[in-house]
Amino acid sequence: VVETRSMSVEAFIDAVTRVNSSSGVSVTSESANGLAAVFAAISFISKQVSGYQLTAANQAVEQLLTVSPDNVMTAHSFKMALMQNLLQHGNAFARIHWGLTGWPESLEFIASHRVGVNVDQSHTLRNYWIDGKAELVKNVVHWKIHSLDGLVGRSPVTVARDAIGLGLAQQKQAADQQANGLKPSGIIEFPGYLNSENGKKFKASLSERNPGETLVLEGEAKWKAVSQSNADAEFIEHRKFGVIEVARIFGISKIFLQADEGGARYDNLGSEQRSLMLNTISPYLDLISAELSLKLMVPVEFKQMDLSRLDAKTRFDIYKTGVEIGALTPEEIKSAEGFK
């Protein structure tokens, strides 16, 4: 069997797919972050996932996962970096440094652009390359999403390149319009020429007018409002739809991207929070804990029952059920809610 060394995951994906999107804009993981909705989605999901605490059956391992994996990063920063890389590049990595006791003594986070995945012609994972040096598979924790082969993940940005490219193109168009001066909301019709004596006086009066002051037109000058064209209205609607598309790509509701114009009602927000936990956050928690359990050789899981993240009605419904079946006491509920 002939072994072939791959380039880094991100470099490989870019080399294969480095073509402009259908909008004509080149989309990479870095440029996609220039689209506010993409940046907000990645930031939001990363913050949500990193807020959950990991536990492990081994005390030494749990110390790494709850305090600091390497005495440099906090456990929270580690999870944030993990999710940022996972959502932007489709892959995230950490190198295990094993101690003399047989348990890991530290976890070194490795940015995805530094790592290559070494797969031979029989489609077997041979090893990893970190900064050009080979590393055994058992020493690398590799999280991946949207993988077609189970070996290398794919970035949501790469998969949905056209949709994000369209959003970037529309954003650039809006910026160009701003730079060149936006269409005025109205025009003033003035009889004759503005370089006439009356025209010069009229222009001078406009220059002397204070911002916000009522505009008074003299002589035969008339104000004519400029209505929004159908093309402008369609452009605005396309930009709004672009935010919805990004929310769909990352599997979250548009209200978490501050895009719900009607305002999220209380009852809707509760159901959206439950959907977020069930359909978006929990799968990432399961993915992270499963890979850690495999590579660290000890059961690892997240504490997912964090009721403080739920709306008040849902929390107290859970409390009520807990008391009825004898799983909770009123004192425990008071403590959980911060009551003395």
Short mmCIF file of C-alpha atoms in Angstrom, two decimals, residues 21-296:
data_model
loop_
_atom_site.label_atom_id
_atom_site.label_comp_id
_atom_site.label_asym_id
_atom_site.label_seq_id
_atom_site.Cartn_x
_atom_site.Cartn_y
_atom_site.Cartn_z
CA SER A 21 -19.20 31.37 -6.10
CA SER A 22 -22.05 31.84 -8.53
CA SER A 23 -22.24 35.47 -7.38
CA GLY A 24 -18.67 36.04 -8.58
CA VAL A 25 -17.29 36.48 -5.07
CA SER A 26 -14.53 34.18 -3.81
CA VAL A 27 -15.61 32.63 -0.51
CA THR A 28 -13.21 31.25 2.10
CA SER A 29 -13.59 30.59 5.81
CA GLU A 30 -11.88 33.91 6.51
CA SER A 31 -13.83 36.05 4.03
CA ALA A 32 -17.14 34.51 5.12
CA ASN A 33 -16.62 36.01 8.59
CA GLY A 34 -16.88 39.41 6.92
CA LEU A 35 -20.60 38.70 6.53
CA ALA A 36 -22.17 39.83 9.80
CA ALA A 37 -24.73 37.01 9.89
CA VAL A 38 -22.02 34.33 9.52
CA PHE A 39 -19.87 35.90 12.22
CA ALA A 40 -22.88 36.19 14.54
CA ALA A 41 -23.97 32.57 13.94
CA ILE A 42 -20.50 31.15 14.63
CA SER A 43 -20.04 33.34 17.69
CA PHE A 44 -23.49 32.49 19.07
CA ILE A 45 -23.17 28.71 18.73
CA SER A 46 -19.60 28.74 20.09
CA LYS A 47 -20.67 30.67 23.18
CA GLN A 48 -23.63 28.38 23.78
CA VAL A 49 -21.61 25.15 23.54
CA SER A 50 -18.65 26.43 25.58
CA GLY A 51 -20.99 27.32 28.43
CA TYR A 52 -21.64 23.65 29.22
CA GLN A 53 -19.30 21.85 31.60
CA LEU A 54 -17.57 18.56 30.80
CA THR A 55 -17.21 15.73 33.29
CA ALA A 56 -15.03 12.61 33.15
CA ALA A 57 -14.83 9.38 35.10
CA ASN A 58 -11.13 10.03 35.75
CA GLN A 59 -10.19 12.90 38.08
CA ALA A 60 -7.01 13.86 36.17
CA VAL A 61 -8.89 14.03 32.89
CA GLU A 62 -11.74 16.01 34.44
CA GLN A 63 -9.23 18.55 35.75
CA LEU A 64 -8.03 19.13 32.19
CA LEU A 65 -11.57 19.53 30.88
CA THR A 66 -12.97 21.76 33.64
CA VAL A 67 -10.03 23.98 34.67
CA SER A 68 -7.28 24.13 32.04
CA PRO A 69 -6.18 21.62 29.40
CA ASP A 70 -2.60 22.93 29.22
CA ASN A 71 -2.11 25.43 32.08
CA VAL A 72 -2.34 28.21 29.49
CA MET A 73 -5.89 28.20 28.13
CA THR A 74 -8.94 27.96 30.35
CA ALA A 75 -11.34 25.10 29.69
CA HIS A 76 -13.86 27.66 28.43
CA SER A 77 -11.37 29.17 25.95
CA PHE A 78 -10.47 25.67 24.76
CA LYS A 79 -14.10 24.88 23.94
CA MET A 80 -14.56 28.27 22.27
CA ALA A 81 -11.52 27.72 20.02
CA LEU A 82 -12.68 24.18 19.27
CA MET A 83 -16.13 25.37 18.13
CA GLN A 84 -14.76 28.33 16.15
CA ASN A 85 -12.50 26.01 14.15
CA LEU A 86 -15.20 23.37 13.77
CA LEU A 87 -17.82 25.79 12.44
CA GLN A 88 -15.43 27.69 10.17
CA HIS A 89 -13.32 24.83 8.83
CA GLY A 90 -15.34 21.69 9.55
CA ASN A 91 -12.45 20.25 11.61
CA ALA A 92 -10.89 20.90 15.00
CA PHE A 93 -7.83 19.26 16.59
CA ALA A 94 -6.03 18.80 19.89
CA ARG A 95 -2.81 16.91 20.61
CA ILE A 96 -2.71 14.61 23.64
CA HIS A 97 0.42 14.65 25.80
CA TRP A 98 0.44 11.42 27.78
CA GLY A 99 1.87 11.25 31.29
CA LEU A 100 3.87 8.48 32.93
CA THR A 101 0.72 7.30 34.71
CA GLY A 102 -0.89 6.38 31.40
CA TRP A 103 -3.37 9.24 31.59
CA PRO A 104 -3.13 12.48 29.59
CA GLU A 105 -1.28 15.25 31.39
CA SER A 106 -2.30 17.98 28.94
CA LEU A 107 -4.33 18.72 25.81
CA GLU A 108 -2.71 21.07 23.31
CA PHE A 109 -5.18 22.82 21.03
CA ILE A 110 -4.00 22.87 17.39
CA ALA A 111 -5.51 25.30 14.87
CA SER A 112 -6.93 23.38 11.92
CA HIS A 113 -4.76 25.09 9.30
CA ARG A 114 -1.68 23.53 10.96
CA VAL A 115 -2.91 19.95 10.55
CA GLY A 116 -2.84 17.54 7.61
CA VAL A 117 -4.76 14.26 7.49
CA ASN A 118 -2.75 11.35 6.09
CA VAL A 119 -4.94 8.85 4.23
CA ASP A 120 -3.60 6.00 2.09
CA GLN A 121 -5.02 4.65 -1.15
CA SER A 122 -7.12 2.07 0.68
CA HIS A 123 -8.89 4.93 2.43
CA THR A 124 -7.31 4.21 5.81
CA LEU A 125 -6.28 6.93 8.20
CA ARG A 126 -2.53 6.48 8.72
CA ASN A 127 -1.53 9.46 10.84
CA TYR A 128 -1.69 13.23 11.11
CA TRP A 129 0.85 15.88 10.14
CA ILE A 130 1.17 18.81 12.54
CA ASP A 131 3.40 21.63 11.31
CA GLY A 132 4.96 19.16 8.86
CA LYS A 133 5.75 16.48 11.47
CA ALA A 134 3.99 13.11 11.70
CA GLU A 135 1.80 12.40 14.74
CA LEU A 136 0.17 9.08 15.69
CA VAL A 137 -3.60 8.86 15.39
CA LYS A 138 -3.94 7.94 19.08
CA ASN A 139 -2.29 11.25 20.01
CA VAL A 140 -4.71 13.48 18.11
CA VAL A 141 -8.28 14.33 19.03
CA HIS A 142 -10.06 15.12 15.76
CA TRP A 143 -13.57 16.60 15.76
CA LYS A 144 -15.31 16.81 12.38
CA ILE A 145 -18.70 17.79 10.93
CA HIS A 146 -20.42 17.28 7.55
CA SER A 147 -17.93 14.51 6.74
CA LEU A 148 -18.60 12.35 3.69
CA ASP A 149 -16.03 9.69 4.59
CA GLY A 150 -15.77 9.89 8.37
CA LEU A 151 -12.13 10.98 8.12
CA VAL A 152 -12.22 14.65 7.15
CA GLY A 153 -14.92 17.18 7.90
CA ARG A 154 -16.31 19.85 5.60
CA SER A 155 -16.89 23.47 6.50
CA PRO A 156 -20.46 24.83 6.37
CA VAL A 157 -18.89 27.80 4.58
CA THR A 158 -17.55 25.50 1.85
CA VAL A 159 -20.75 23.49 1.54
CA ALA A 160 -22.93 26.61 1.27
CA ARG A 161 -20.42 28.68 -0.68
CA ASP A 162 -22.95 30.10 -3.16
CA ALA A 163 -25.42 31.31 -0.54
CA ILE A 164 -22.70 33.02 1.49
CA GLY A 165 -21.12 34.43 -1.67
CA LEU A 166 -24.42 36.07 -2.58
CA GLY A 167 -24.60 37.65 0.87
CA LEU A 168 -21.06 39.00 0.55
CA ALA A 169 -21.83 40.39 -2.92
CA GLN A 170 -24.93 42.17 -1.64
CA GLN A 171 -22.99 43.54 1.31
CA LYS A 172 -20.32 44.91 -1.04
CA GLN A 173 -22.96 46.47 -3.25
CA ALA A 174 -24.54 48.21 -0.25
CA ALA A 175 -21.11 49.46 0.86
CA ASP A 176 -20.38 50.81 -2.64
CA GLN A 177 -23.69 52.66 -2.62
CA GLN A 178 -22.83 54.18 0.75
CA ALA A 179 -19.38 55.23 -0.47
CA ASN A 180 -20.79 56.87 -3.59
CA GLY A 181 -23.60 58.62 -1.74
CA LEU A 182 -27.04 57.14 -1.12
CA LYS A 183 -30.04 58.06 -3.23
CA PRO A 184 -31.63 61.23 -1.77
CA SER A 185 -35.06 60.94 -0.15
CA GLY A 186 -36.28 63.87 -2.23
CA ILE A 187 -35.31 66.69 -4.58
CA ILE A 188 -36.01 70.42 -4.69
CA GLU A 189 -37.32 71.81 -7.97
CA PHE A 190 -36.22 75.41 -8.49
CA PRO A 191 -37.36 77.54 -11.44
CA GLY A 192 -34.63 78.99 -13.60
CA TYR A 193 -30.93 78.44 -13.09
CA LEU A 194 -29.22 78.00 -9.73
CA ASN A 195 -26.36 80.26 -10.84
CA SER A 196 -28.81 83.16 -11.12
CA GLU A 197 -29.02 85.75 -8.34
CA ASN A 198 -32.09 84.13 -6.79
CA GLY A 199 -30.53 80.68 -7.17
CA LYS A 200 -27.37 81.73 -5.35
CA LYS A 201 -29.42 83.17 -2.48
CA PHE A 202 -31.42 79.95 -2.30
CA LYS A 203 -28.27 77.79 -2.14
CA ALA A 204 -26.84 80.06 0.55
CA SER A 205 -29.98 79.70 2.64
CA LEU A 206 -29.68 75.91 2.44
CA SER A 207 -26.05 76.04 3.58
CA GLU A 208 -26.95 78.21 6.57
CA ARG A 209 -29.74 75.87 7.66
CA ASN A 210 -29.06 73.96 10.89
CA PRO A 211 -29.41 70.13 10.87
CA GLY A 212 -32.92 69.12 11.83
CA GLU A 213 -34.32 72.58 11.22
CA THR A 214 -37.56 72.83 9.27
CA LEU A 215 -36.91 73.39 5.58
CA VAL A 216 -38.78 76.45 4.27
CA LEU A 217 -38.97 76.83 0.51
CA GLU A 218 -39.17 80.33 -0.93
CA GLY A 219 -40.48 81.60 -4.19
CA GLU A 220 -41.55 78.87 -6.57
CA ALA A 221 -39.25 76.15 -5.18
CA LYS A 222 -41.02 72.80 -4.71
CA TRP A 223 -40.13 69.63 -2.78
CA LYS A 224 -40.61 66.33 -4.57
CA ALA A 225 -40.23 63.08 -2.66
CA VAL A 226 -38.35 60.21 -4.32
CA SER A 227 -40.12 56.91 -3.71
CA GLN A 228 -38.28 53.62 -3.31
CA SER A 229 -38.01 51.73 -6.58
CA ASN A 230 -39.05 48.11 -6.96
CA ALA A 231 -35.38 47.22 -7.56
CA ASP A 232 -34.37 48.85 -4.25
CA ALA A 233 -37.14 47.07 -2.37
CA GLU A 234 -36.13 43.73 -3.90
CA PHE A 235 -32.49 44.32 -2.96
CA ILE A 236 -33.45 44.99 0.68
CA GLU A 237 -35.59 41.86 0.78
CA HIS A 238 -32.73 39.79 -0.66
CA ARG A 239 -30.42 41.04 2.10
CA LYS A 240 -32.99 40.02 4.73
CA PHE A 241 -33.34 36.62 3.09
CA GLY A 242 -29.54 36.26 3.20
CA VAL A 243 -29.67 36.37 7.00
CA ILE A 244 -32.34 33.66 7.01
CA GLU A 245 -30.15 31.55 4.70
CA VAL A 246 -27.19 31.83 7.10
CA ALA A 247 -29.41 30.86 10.02
CA ARG A 248 -30.53 27.82 8.02
CA ILE A 249 -26.93 26.87 7.16
CA PHE A 250 -25.88 26.82 10.82
CA GLY A 251 -29.10 25.28 12.09
CA ILE A 252 -30.38 28.08 14.30
CA SER A 253 -33.45 30.28 14.31
CA LYS A 254 -33.17 33.75 12.79
CA ILE A 255 -34.17 35.31 16.12
CA PHE A 256 -30.75 34.35 17.49
CA LEU A 257 -29.21 36.50 14.76
CA GLN A 258 -31.37 39.46 15.85
CA ALA A 259 -33.31 39.16 12.60
CA ASP A 260 -36.88 38.78 13.85
CA GLU A 261 -38.42 42.10 12.82
CA GLY A 262 -41.74 41.39 14.48
CA GLY A 263 -40.04 40.71 17.80
CA ALA A 264 -39.94 37.31 19.45
CA ARG A 265 -42.95 36.69 21.66
CA TYR A 266 -42.38 35.11 25.05
CA ASP A 267 -44.05 31.82 24.15
CA ASN A 268 -42.20 31.65 20.84
CA LEU A 269 -38.87 32.34 22.52
CA GLY A 270 -39.35 29.41 24.89
CA SER A 271 -40.03 26.98 22.05
CA GLU A 272 -37.10 28.39 20.05
CA GLN A 273 -34.76 27.86 23.01
CA ARG A 274 -35.88 24.26 23.37
CA SER A 275 -35.43 23.70 19.64
CA LEU A 276 -31.96 25.27 19.81
CA MET A 277 -30.92 22.89 22.57
CA LEU A 278 -32.44 19.79 20.98
CA ASN A 279 -31.52 20.34 17.32
CA THR A 280 -28.31 22.39 17.43
CA ILE A 281 -26.47 22.43 20.75
CA SER A 282 -26.99 18.81 21.88
CA PRO A 283 -25.57 17.27 18.67
CA TYR A 284 -22.39 19.32 19.10
CA LEU A 285 -22.12 18.32 22.75
CA ASP A 286 -22.50 14.65 21.80
CA LEU A 287 -19.91 15.00 19.02
CA ILE A 288 -17.33 16.61 21.32
CA SER A 289 -17.81 14.19 24.21
CA ALA A 290 -17.78 11.09 21.97
CA GLU A 291 -14.42 11.98 20.39
CA LEU A 292 -12.90 12.81 23.78
CA SER A 293 -14.16 9.53 25.24
CA LEU A 294 -12.62 7.62 22.34
CA LYS A 295 -9.19 9.24 22.40
CA LEU A 296 -8.80 9.76 26.17
#
